[in-house]
Coordinates of C-alpha atoms and ligand atoms in Angstrom, one line a residue:
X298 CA 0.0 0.0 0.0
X299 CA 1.4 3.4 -1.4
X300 CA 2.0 5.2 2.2
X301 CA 2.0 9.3 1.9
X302 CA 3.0 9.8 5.6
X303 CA 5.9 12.6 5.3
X304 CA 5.7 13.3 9.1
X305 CA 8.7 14.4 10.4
X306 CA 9.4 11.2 12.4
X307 CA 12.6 11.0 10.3
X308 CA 14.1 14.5 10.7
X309 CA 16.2 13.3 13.5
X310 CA 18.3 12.3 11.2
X311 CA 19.5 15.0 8.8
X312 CA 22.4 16.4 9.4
X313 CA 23.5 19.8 10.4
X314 CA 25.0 20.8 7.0
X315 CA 28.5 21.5 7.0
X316 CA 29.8 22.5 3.5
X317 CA 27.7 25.1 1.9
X318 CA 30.3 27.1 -0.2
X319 CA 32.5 26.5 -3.4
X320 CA 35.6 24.9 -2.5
X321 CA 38.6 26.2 -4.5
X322 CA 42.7 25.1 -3.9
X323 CA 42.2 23.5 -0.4
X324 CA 39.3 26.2 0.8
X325 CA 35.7 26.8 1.2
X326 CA 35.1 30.4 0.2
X327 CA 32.1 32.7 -1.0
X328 CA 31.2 33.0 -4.9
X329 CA 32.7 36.3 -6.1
X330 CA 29.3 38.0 -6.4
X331 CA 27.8 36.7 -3.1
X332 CA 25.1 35.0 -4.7
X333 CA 23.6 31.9 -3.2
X334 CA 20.9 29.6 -4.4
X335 CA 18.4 27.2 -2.2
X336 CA 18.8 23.5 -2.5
X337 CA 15.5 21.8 -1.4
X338 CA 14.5 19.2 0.5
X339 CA 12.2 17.4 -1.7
X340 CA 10.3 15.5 1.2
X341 CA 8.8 18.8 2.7
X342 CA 9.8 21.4 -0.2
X343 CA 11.8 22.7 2.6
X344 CA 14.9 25.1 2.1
X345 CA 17.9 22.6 3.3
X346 CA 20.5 25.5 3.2
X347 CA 21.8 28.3 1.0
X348 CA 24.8 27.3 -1.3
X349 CA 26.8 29.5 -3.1
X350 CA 26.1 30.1 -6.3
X351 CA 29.2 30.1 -8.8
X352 CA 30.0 32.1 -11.8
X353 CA 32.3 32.5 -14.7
X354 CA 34.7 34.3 -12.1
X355 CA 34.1 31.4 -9.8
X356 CA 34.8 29.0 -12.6
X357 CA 38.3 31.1 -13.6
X358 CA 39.7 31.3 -10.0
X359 CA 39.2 27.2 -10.0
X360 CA 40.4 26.5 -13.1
X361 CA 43.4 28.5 -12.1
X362 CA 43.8 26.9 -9.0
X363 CA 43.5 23.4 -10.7
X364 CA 45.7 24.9 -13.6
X365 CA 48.8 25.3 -11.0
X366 CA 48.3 22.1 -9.3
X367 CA 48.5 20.5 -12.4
X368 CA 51.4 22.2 -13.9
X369 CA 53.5 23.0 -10.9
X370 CA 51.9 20.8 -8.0
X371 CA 53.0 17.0 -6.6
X372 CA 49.9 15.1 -7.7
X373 CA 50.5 14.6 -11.1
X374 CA 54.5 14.0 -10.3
X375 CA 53.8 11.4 -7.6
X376 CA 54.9 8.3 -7.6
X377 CA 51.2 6.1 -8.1
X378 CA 51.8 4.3 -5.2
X379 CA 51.8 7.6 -3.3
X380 CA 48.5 8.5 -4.6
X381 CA 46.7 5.0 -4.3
X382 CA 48.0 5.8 -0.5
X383 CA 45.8 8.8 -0.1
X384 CA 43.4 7.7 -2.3
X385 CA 42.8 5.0 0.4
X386 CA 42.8 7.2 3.2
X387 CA 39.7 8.6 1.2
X388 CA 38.0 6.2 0.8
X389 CA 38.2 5.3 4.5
X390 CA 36.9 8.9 5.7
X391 CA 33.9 7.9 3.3
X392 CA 32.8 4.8 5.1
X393 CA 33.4 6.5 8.3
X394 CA 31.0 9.1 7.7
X395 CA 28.6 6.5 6.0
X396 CA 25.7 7.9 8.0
X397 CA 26.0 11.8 6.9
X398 CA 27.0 10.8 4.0
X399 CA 23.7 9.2 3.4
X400 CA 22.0 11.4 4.8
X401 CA 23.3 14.0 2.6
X402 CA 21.9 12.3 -0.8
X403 CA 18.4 11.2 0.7
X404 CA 17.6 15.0 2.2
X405 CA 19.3 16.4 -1.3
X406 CA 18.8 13.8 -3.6
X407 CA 15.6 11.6 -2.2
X408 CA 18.1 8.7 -2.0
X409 CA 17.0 5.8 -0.5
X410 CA 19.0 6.1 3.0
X411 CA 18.8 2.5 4.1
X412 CA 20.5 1.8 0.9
X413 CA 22.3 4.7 1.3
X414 CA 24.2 3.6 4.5
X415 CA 23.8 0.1 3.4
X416 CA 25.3 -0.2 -0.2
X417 CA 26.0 3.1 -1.9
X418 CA 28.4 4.9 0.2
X419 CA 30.5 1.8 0.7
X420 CA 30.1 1.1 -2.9
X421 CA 31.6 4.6 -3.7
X422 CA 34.1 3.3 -0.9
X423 CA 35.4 0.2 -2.7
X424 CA 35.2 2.6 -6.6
X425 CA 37.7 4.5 -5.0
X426 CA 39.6 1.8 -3.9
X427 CA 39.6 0.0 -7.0
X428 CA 41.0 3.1 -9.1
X429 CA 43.8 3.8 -6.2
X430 CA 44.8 -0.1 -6.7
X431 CA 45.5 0.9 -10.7
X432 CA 47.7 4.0 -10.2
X433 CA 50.3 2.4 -9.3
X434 CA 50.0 0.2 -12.7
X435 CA 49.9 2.7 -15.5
X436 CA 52.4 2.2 -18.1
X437 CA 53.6 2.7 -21.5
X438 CA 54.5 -0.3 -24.2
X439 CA 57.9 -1.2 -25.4
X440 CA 57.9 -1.2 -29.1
X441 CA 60.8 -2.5 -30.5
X442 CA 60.6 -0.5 -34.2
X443 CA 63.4 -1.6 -36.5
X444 CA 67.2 -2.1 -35.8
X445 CA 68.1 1.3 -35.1
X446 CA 65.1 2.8 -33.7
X447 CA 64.1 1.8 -30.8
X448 CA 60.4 3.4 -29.1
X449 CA 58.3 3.6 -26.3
X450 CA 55.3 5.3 -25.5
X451 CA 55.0 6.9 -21.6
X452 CA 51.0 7.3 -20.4
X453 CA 50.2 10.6 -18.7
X454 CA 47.7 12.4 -17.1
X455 CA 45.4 14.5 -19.5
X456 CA 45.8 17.7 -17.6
X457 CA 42.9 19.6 -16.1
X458 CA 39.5 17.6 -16.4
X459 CA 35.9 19.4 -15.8
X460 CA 33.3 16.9 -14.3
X461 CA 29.8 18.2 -14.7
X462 CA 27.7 15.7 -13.0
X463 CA 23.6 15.3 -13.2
X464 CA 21.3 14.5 -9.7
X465 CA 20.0 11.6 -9.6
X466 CA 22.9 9.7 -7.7
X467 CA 25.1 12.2 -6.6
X468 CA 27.9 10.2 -4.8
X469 CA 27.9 7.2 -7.7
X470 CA 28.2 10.0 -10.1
X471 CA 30.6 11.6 -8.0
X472 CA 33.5 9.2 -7.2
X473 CA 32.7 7.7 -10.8
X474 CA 34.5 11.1 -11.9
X475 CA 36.8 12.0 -9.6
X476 CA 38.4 8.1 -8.9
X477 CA 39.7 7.9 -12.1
X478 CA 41.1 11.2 -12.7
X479 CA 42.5 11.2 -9.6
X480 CA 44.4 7.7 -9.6
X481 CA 45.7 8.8 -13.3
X482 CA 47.0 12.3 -11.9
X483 CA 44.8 15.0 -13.2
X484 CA 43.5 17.9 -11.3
X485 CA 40.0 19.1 -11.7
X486 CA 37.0 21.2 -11.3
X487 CA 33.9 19.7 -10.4
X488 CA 30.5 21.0 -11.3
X489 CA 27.5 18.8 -8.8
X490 CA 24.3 19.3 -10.1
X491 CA 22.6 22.6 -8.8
X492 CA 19.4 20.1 -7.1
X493 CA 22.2 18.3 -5.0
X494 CA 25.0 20.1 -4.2
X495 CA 25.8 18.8 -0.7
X496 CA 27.4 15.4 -0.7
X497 CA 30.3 16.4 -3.4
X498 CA 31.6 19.7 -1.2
X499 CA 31.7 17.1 2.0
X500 CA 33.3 15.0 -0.1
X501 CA 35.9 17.3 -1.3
X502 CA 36.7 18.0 2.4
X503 CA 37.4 14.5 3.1
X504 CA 40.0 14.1 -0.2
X505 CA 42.0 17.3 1.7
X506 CA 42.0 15.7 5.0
X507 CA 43.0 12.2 3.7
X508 CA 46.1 14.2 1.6
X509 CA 45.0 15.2 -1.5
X510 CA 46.9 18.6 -2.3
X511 CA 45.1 22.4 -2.7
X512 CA 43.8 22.4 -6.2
X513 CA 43.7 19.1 -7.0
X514 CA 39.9 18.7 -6.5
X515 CA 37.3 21.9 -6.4
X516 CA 34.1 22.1 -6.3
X517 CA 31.9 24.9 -8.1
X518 CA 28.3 25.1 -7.1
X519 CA 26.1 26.7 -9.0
X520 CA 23.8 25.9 -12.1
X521 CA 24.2 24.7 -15.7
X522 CA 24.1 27.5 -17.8
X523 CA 26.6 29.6 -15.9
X524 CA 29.0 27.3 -14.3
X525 CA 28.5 24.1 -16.5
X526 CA 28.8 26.3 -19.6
X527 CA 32.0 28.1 -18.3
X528 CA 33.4 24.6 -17.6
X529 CA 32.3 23.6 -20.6
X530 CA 34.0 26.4 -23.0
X531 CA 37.3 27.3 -20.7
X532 CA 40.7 27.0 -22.6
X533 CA 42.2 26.0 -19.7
X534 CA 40.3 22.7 -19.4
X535 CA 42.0 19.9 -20.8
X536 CA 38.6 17.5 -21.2
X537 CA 34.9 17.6 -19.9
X538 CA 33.4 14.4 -18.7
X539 CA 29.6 14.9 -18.4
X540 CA 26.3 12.9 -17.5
X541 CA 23.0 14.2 -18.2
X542 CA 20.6 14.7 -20.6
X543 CA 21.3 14.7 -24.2
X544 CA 20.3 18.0 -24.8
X545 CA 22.9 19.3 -22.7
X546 CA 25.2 17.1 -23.6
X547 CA 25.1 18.4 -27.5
X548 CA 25.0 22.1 -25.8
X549 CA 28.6 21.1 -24.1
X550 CA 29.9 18.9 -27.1
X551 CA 29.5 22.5 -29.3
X552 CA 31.0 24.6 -26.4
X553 CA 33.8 22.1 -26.3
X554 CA 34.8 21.7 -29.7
X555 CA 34.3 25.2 -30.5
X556 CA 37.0 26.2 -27.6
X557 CA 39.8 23.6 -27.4
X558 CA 38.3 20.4 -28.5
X559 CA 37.7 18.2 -25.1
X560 CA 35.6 14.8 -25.2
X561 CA 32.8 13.5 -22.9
X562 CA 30.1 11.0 -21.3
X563 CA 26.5 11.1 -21.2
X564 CA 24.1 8.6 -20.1
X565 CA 19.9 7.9 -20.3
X566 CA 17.0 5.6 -19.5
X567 CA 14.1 2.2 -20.6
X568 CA 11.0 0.6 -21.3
X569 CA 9.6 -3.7 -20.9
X570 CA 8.5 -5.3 -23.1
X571 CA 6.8 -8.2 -22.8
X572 CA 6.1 -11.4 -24.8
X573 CA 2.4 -11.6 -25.4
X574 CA 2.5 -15.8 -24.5
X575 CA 3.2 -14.1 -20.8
X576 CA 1.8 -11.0 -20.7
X577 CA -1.4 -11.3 -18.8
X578 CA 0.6 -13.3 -16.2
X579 CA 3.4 -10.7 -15.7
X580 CA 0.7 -8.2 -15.8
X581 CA -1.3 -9.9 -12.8
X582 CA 2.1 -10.2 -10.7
X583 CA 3.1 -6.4 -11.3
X584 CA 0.0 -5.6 -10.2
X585 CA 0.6 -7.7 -7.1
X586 CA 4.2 -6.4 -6.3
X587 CA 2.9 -3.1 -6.5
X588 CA 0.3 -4.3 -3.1
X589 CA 4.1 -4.2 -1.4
X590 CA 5.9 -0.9 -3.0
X591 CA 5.7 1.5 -0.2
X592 CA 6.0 5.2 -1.5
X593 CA 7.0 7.9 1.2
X594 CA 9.8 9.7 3.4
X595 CA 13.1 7.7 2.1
X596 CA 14.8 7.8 5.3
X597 CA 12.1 5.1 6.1
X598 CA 14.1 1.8 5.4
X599 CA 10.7 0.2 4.5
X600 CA 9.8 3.0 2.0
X601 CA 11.0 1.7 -1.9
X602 CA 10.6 5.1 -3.6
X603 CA 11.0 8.6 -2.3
X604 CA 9.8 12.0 -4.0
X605 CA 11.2 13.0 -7.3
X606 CA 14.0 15.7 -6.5
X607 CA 12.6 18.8 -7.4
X608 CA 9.9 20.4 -8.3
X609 CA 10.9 21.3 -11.8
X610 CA 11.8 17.1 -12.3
X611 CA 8.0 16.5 -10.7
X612 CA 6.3 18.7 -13.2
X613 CA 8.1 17.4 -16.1
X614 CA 6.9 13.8 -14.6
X615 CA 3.6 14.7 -14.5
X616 CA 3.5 16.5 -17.7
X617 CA 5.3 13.0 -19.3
X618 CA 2.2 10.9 -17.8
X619 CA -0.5 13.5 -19.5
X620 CA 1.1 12.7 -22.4
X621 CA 0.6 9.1 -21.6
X622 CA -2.9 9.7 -21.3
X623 CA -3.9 11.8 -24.0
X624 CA -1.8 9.8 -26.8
X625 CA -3.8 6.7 -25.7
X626 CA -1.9 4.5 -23.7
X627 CA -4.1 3.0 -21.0
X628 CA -3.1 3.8 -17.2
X629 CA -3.0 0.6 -15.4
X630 CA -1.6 2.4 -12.0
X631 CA -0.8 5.5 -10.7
X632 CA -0.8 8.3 -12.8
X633 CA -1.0 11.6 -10.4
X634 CA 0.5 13.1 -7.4
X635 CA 0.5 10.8 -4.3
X636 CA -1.7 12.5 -1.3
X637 CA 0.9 13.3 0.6
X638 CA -1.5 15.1 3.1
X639 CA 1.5 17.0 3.6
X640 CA 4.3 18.7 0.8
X641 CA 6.4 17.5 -1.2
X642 CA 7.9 15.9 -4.7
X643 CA 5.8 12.5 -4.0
X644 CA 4.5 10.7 -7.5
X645 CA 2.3 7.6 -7.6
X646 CA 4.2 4.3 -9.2
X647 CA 2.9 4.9 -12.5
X648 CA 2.1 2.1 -15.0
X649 CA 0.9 2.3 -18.6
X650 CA -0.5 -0.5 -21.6
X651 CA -0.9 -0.5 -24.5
X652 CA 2.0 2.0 -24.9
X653 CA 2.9 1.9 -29.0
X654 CA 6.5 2.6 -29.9
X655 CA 5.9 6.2 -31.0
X656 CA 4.3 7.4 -28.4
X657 CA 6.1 9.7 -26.4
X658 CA 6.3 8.1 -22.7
X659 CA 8.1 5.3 -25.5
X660 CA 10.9 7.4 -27.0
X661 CA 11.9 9.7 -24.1
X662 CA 13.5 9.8 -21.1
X663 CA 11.1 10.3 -18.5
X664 CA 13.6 9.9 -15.1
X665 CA 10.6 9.0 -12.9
X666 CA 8.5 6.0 -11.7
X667 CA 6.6 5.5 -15.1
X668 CA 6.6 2.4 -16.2
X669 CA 5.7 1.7 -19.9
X670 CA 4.6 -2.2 -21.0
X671 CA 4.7 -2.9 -24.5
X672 CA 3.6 -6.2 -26.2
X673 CA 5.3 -8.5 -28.1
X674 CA 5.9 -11.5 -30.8
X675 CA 9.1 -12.8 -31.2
X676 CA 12.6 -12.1 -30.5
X677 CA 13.7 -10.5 -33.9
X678 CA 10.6 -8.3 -33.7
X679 CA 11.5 -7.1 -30.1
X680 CA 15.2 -6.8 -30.9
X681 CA 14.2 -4.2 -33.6
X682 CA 11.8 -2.5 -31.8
X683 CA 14.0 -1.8 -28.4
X684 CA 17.1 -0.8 -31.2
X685 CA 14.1 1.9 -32.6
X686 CA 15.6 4.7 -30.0
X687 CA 18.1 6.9 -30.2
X688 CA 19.3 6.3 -26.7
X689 CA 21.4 3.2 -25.9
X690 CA 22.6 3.0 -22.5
X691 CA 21.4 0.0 -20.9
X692 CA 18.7 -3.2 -21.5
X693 CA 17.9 -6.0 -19.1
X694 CA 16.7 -9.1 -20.6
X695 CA 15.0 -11.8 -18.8
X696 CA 15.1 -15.5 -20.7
X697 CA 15.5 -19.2 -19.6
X698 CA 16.9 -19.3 -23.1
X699 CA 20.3 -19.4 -23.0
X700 CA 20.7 -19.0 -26.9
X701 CA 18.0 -15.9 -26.9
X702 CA 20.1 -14.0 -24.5
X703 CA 23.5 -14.3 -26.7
X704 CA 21.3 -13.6 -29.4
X705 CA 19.9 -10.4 -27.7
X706 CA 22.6 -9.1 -26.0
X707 CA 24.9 -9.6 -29.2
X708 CA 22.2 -7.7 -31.3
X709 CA 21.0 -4.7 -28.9
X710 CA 22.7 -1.6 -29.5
X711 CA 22.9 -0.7 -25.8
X712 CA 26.2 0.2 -24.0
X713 CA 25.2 -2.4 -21.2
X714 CA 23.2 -5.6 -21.4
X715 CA 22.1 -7.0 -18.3
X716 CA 20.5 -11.1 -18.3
X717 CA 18.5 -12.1 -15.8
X718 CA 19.1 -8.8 -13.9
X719 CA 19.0 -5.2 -13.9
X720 CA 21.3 -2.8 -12.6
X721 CA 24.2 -5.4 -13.3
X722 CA 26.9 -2.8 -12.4
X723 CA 30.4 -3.6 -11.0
X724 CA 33.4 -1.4 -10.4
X725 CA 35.5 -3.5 -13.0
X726 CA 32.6 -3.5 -15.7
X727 CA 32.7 0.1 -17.8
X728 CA 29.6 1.6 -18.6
X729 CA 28.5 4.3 -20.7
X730 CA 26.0 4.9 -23.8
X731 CA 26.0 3.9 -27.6
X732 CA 24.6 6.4 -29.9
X733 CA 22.7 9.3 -28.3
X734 CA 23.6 8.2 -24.9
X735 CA 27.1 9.2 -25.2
X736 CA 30.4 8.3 -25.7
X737 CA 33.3 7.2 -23.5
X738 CA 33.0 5.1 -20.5
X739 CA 32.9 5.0 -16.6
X740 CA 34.0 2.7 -14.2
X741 CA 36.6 -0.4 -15.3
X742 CA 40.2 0.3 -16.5
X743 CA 38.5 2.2 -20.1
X744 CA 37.4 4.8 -17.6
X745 CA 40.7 5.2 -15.8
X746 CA 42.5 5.5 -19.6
X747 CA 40.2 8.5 -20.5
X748 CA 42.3 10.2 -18.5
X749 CA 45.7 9.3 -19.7
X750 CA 47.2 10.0 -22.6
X751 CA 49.9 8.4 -24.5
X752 CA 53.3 9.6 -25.9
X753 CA 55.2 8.2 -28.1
X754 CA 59.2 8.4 -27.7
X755 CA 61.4 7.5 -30.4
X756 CA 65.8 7.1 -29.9
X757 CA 67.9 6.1 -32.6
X758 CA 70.4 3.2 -31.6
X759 CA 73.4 3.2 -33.3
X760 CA 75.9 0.0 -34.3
X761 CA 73.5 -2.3 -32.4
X762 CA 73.8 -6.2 -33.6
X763 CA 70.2 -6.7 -33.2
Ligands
ADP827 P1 19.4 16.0 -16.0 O1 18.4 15.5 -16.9 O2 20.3 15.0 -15.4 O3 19.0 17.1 -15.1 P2 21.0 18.1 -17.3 O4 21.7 17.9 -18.6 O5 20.0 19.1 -17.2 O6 20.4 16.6 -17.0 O7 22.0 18.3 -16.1 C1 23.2 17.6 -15.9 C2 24.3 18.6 -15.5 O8 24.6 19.4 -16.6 C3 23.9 19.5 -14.3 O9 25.1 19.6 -13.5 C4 23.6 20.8 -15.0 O10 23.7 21.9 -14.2 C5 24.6 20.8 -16.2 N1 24.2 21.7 -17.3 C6 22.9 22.1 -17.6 N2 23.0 22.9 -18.7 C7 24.3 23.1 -19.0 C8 25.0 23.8 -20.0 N3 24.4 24.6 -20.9 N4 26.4 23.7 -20.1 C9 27.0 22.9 -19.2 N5 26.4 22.2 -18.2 C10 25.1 22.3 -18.1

C-alpha cells in the first residue's frame, strides 16, 4: 500500500549541514558576487540550506587553481603508489562518515538512505579503492621498431578535467569522476548538479583531510548554464566528462569543440517489453508487487521510492504521464501526485499499456517512476523495436533461453546488457551509452584510460647487432 505519511518522524536524522560554499585550492570560500541559491528538501519542499552560487569568475579562479596544481603541484608527479596511499585514506573517511554521508543524498537527492548507509556509500568506498589499486599500474609499451630505432610510449595524465555531474545519484556520479582522474594524476574542477550540491563539497573536504593537495579537486556550485557552460567552454580545461541529458550534452559537445576540442560521457533511460505468451501473467504479478511498494519519506528503510528531487523534475513527470494519457496509452496504476497530506515531490508508481512505440512516454527519457509495458511477438521483432531509439545505454533481458540471450545481448545496441538482472553494475565492468547516450566510458580500466594519454618516444640506436 502506497504510504503518503511525510511526518517528520525522520528529521532526526539530517544532518546539520557543514559544507555550503564552493571549494577552491584546499578552501571553502564565498562565490565572487555573493550570490547563493536554495537546495531543497524534496520530502517537505523545505529550504535545506543556502549554497553558493558560482559564476564565470568562480569558474576562472578554479580553473586557475587546478591549472597550478597540475602544472606546478606534486599530484601529477607522484609516484602512483603515493597516490593510491591517499586515495585510500579517502576512501576510509567515506565509510566512516557512512551515516552523513547518506544522509546528505536522501535530504538532497531523495536517495533511499537505508540503501544509502547500506550499499552506496560503501560502494563509492570500494570505486575509489579500486582506481587507487591501478595507479600504481599505469604504463607505456615497449615497441621495439626496426634495428636502429628503438620506441616507447609513456601514459600521462590528461591535464585539467571538468566533471559536470547530473542529480540523480550524486555520490555514484561523483567518485565515478573524480576516482579515475585522480588515480591517473589530473587535477580538476567539479561542477555537482545545482538540485544536489551537498554530498560532493563534503566530499571534497574529506580528499583534503586524507592528503589530496590544494587544487587538485574543487568544487563549483552553482547551475548549468553559468557554471557548466563556463566549464564547458574554458581554454584552460584539458577535457569535460559529463552525464546528463542529451540535450545538454550536444549544448557542451558544441561549447567544447568550439574552444579547445575536449571529449565526454552522457548517459539515459528504458522501457519492458513483454512477450504476449506471458503477458497477462506478468501483468497480474506487477500488479501484485505493487500491493508491497511502499511510496513515502526515504529515510524510512521500509519506503521503496521517495519523492522525485525537485519540483521542476516532478512537473516534467507529471507532464510526461498527461502525455501518456492523451496519446492513448491505458493507465493501469498510478498516474498523479500521491496524497501526501503534507508537501512535497511524491508521484504515484505509475504504470501504462498499450503504450505503442511512438508514443512519447516510449521514445523519451522520462527519469521518474513510469513504467511503460509494451507487447510482443518474437525475439527479432522485439530486438528491432528496443534498437528503434536513439538512446542506448542499458537493456535487461530476462530468458531461460540461454541462446535468446546471446542472441539479444549480441544484437542490442545498448552500451550495457544486463540477463537475468538489472542494474548489473560492477566497479570493473565500464559503462557508458551507444549512440545518443554518449560516448566514453565510466567505471573499469577504459574509464581510468580516459584520463591518460599516450606519448610516443622515439631514440635512434646506433651500431646495435640486433
Ligand atoms: P538532467 O536530466 O540529469 O537534469 P541536465 O543535462 O539538465 O540533465 O544536467 C546535468 C548537469 O549538466 C547538471 O550539473 C547541469 O547543471 C549541467 N548543465 C545544464 N546545462 C548546461 C550547459 N548549458 N552547459 C554545461 N552544463 C550544463
Amino acid at each position: 500500500e502506497s504510504n503518503g505519511n511525510v511526518e517528520t518522524s525522520m528529521m532526526k536524522m539530517i544532518p546539520r549541514i557543514k559544507f555550503t560554499k564552493l571549494f577552491i585550492n584546499g578552501e571553502f570560500i564565498d562565490s565572487t558576487s555573493g550570490k547563493t541559491f536554495e537546495t531543497i528538501d524534496p520530502r517537505t519542499e523545505e529550504v535545506i540550506a543556502n549554497v553558493s552560487e558560482g559564476d564565470k569568475d568562480d569558474v576562472d579562479l578554479a580553473v586557475t587553481a587546478a591549472r597550478h596544481a597540475f602544472d606546478h603541484g606534486p599530484w601529477p608527479r607522484l609516484p602512483g603508489c603515493e597516490r593510491r596511499r591517499i586515495m585510500l585514506k579517502f576512501a576510509d573517511l567515506m565509510d566512516e562518515n557512512v551515516e552523513e554521508l547518506a544522509a546528505l543524498d536522501t535530504i538532497d537527492a531523495a536517495n533511499l538512505y537505508s540503501l544509502g548507509k547500506g550499499m552506496f556509500i560503501h560502494g563509492a568506498a570500494e570505486l575509489i579503492r579500486y582506481y587507487a589499486g591501478a595507479a600504481d599500474k599505469i604504463h607505456g609499451e615497449t615497441l621495439k621498431m626496426s634495428r636502429d630505432l628503438h620506441g616507447y610510449t609513456l601514459v600521462e595524465p590528461i591535464g585539467v578535467v571538468g566533471h559536470i555531474i547530473p542529480w540523480n545519484f550524486p555520490t555514484q556520479m561523483f567518485v565515478m569522476k573524480v576516482g579515475p582522474a585522480l588515480a591517473a594524476g589530473c587535477t580538476m574542477v567539479v561542477k555537482p548538479a545545482e538540485q544536489t550540491p551537498l554530498s560532493a563539497l563534503y566530499y571534497a573536504y574529506l580528499a583534503k583531510l586524507a592528503g589530496v593537495p590544494d587544487g587538485v579537486i574543487n568544487v563549483v556550485t552553482g547551475y548549468g548554464p553559468t557554471v557548466g557552460a563556463s566549464i564547458s567552454s574554458h581554454m584552460d580545461i584539458d577535457m569535460v566528462s559529463f552525464t546528463g541529458s542529451t540535450e545538454t550534452g550536444h549544448r557542451i559537445m558544441q561549447a567544447a569543440a568550439t574552444s579547445n576540442l575536449k571529449g565526454q560521457i552522457c548517459v539515459a533511460g528504458t522501457r519492458t517489453f513483454v512477450q504476449e505468451g506471458i503477458y497477462d501473467k506478468f501483468v497480474a504479478r506487477l500488479l501484485e508487487e505493487l500491493k508491497t511498494w511502499v511510496v513515502g519519506d526515504p529515510f524510512d528503510s521500509n519506503v521503496n521510492q521517495g519523492p522525485q528531487v525537485d519540483k521542476k523534475q516532478y512537473e516534467k513527470v507529471l507532464s510526461y504521464i498527461e502525455h501518456g494519457k492523451r496519446e492513448g496509452a491505458t493507465l493501469l496504476s498510478g498516474g498523479k501526485p500521491l496524497d501526501t497530506k503534507g508537501k512535497g515531490y511524491y508521484i504515484e508508481p505509475t504504470i501504462f499499456t498499450d503504450v505503442t512505440d511512438d508514443m512519447i512516454i516510449a521514445k523519451d527519457e522520462i527519469f521518474g517512476p513510469v513504467m511503460s509495458l509494451m507487447k510482443f511477438k518474437s525475439v527479432e521483432e522485439v530486438i528491432k523495436r528496443a534498437n528503434g531509439t536513439k538512446y542506448g545505454l542499458a537493456a535487461g533481458i530476462m530468458t531461460n533461453d540461454l541462446n535468446i540471450a546471446n542472441t539479444v545481448s549480441r544484437s542490442l545496441r545498448a552500451g550495457a546488457v544486463w540477463i537475468n538482472c538489472y542494474f548489473g553494475f560492477d566497479n570493473d565492468l565500464p559503462i557508458g551509452g551507444y549512440k545518443r547516450s554518449g560516448f566514453g566510458k565510466d567505471m573499469g580500466m577504459d574509464a581510468l584510460h580516459k584520463y591518460l594519454q599516450h606519448k610516443s618516444i622515439a631514440i635512434p640506436i646506433y651500431n646495435s647487432p640486433w
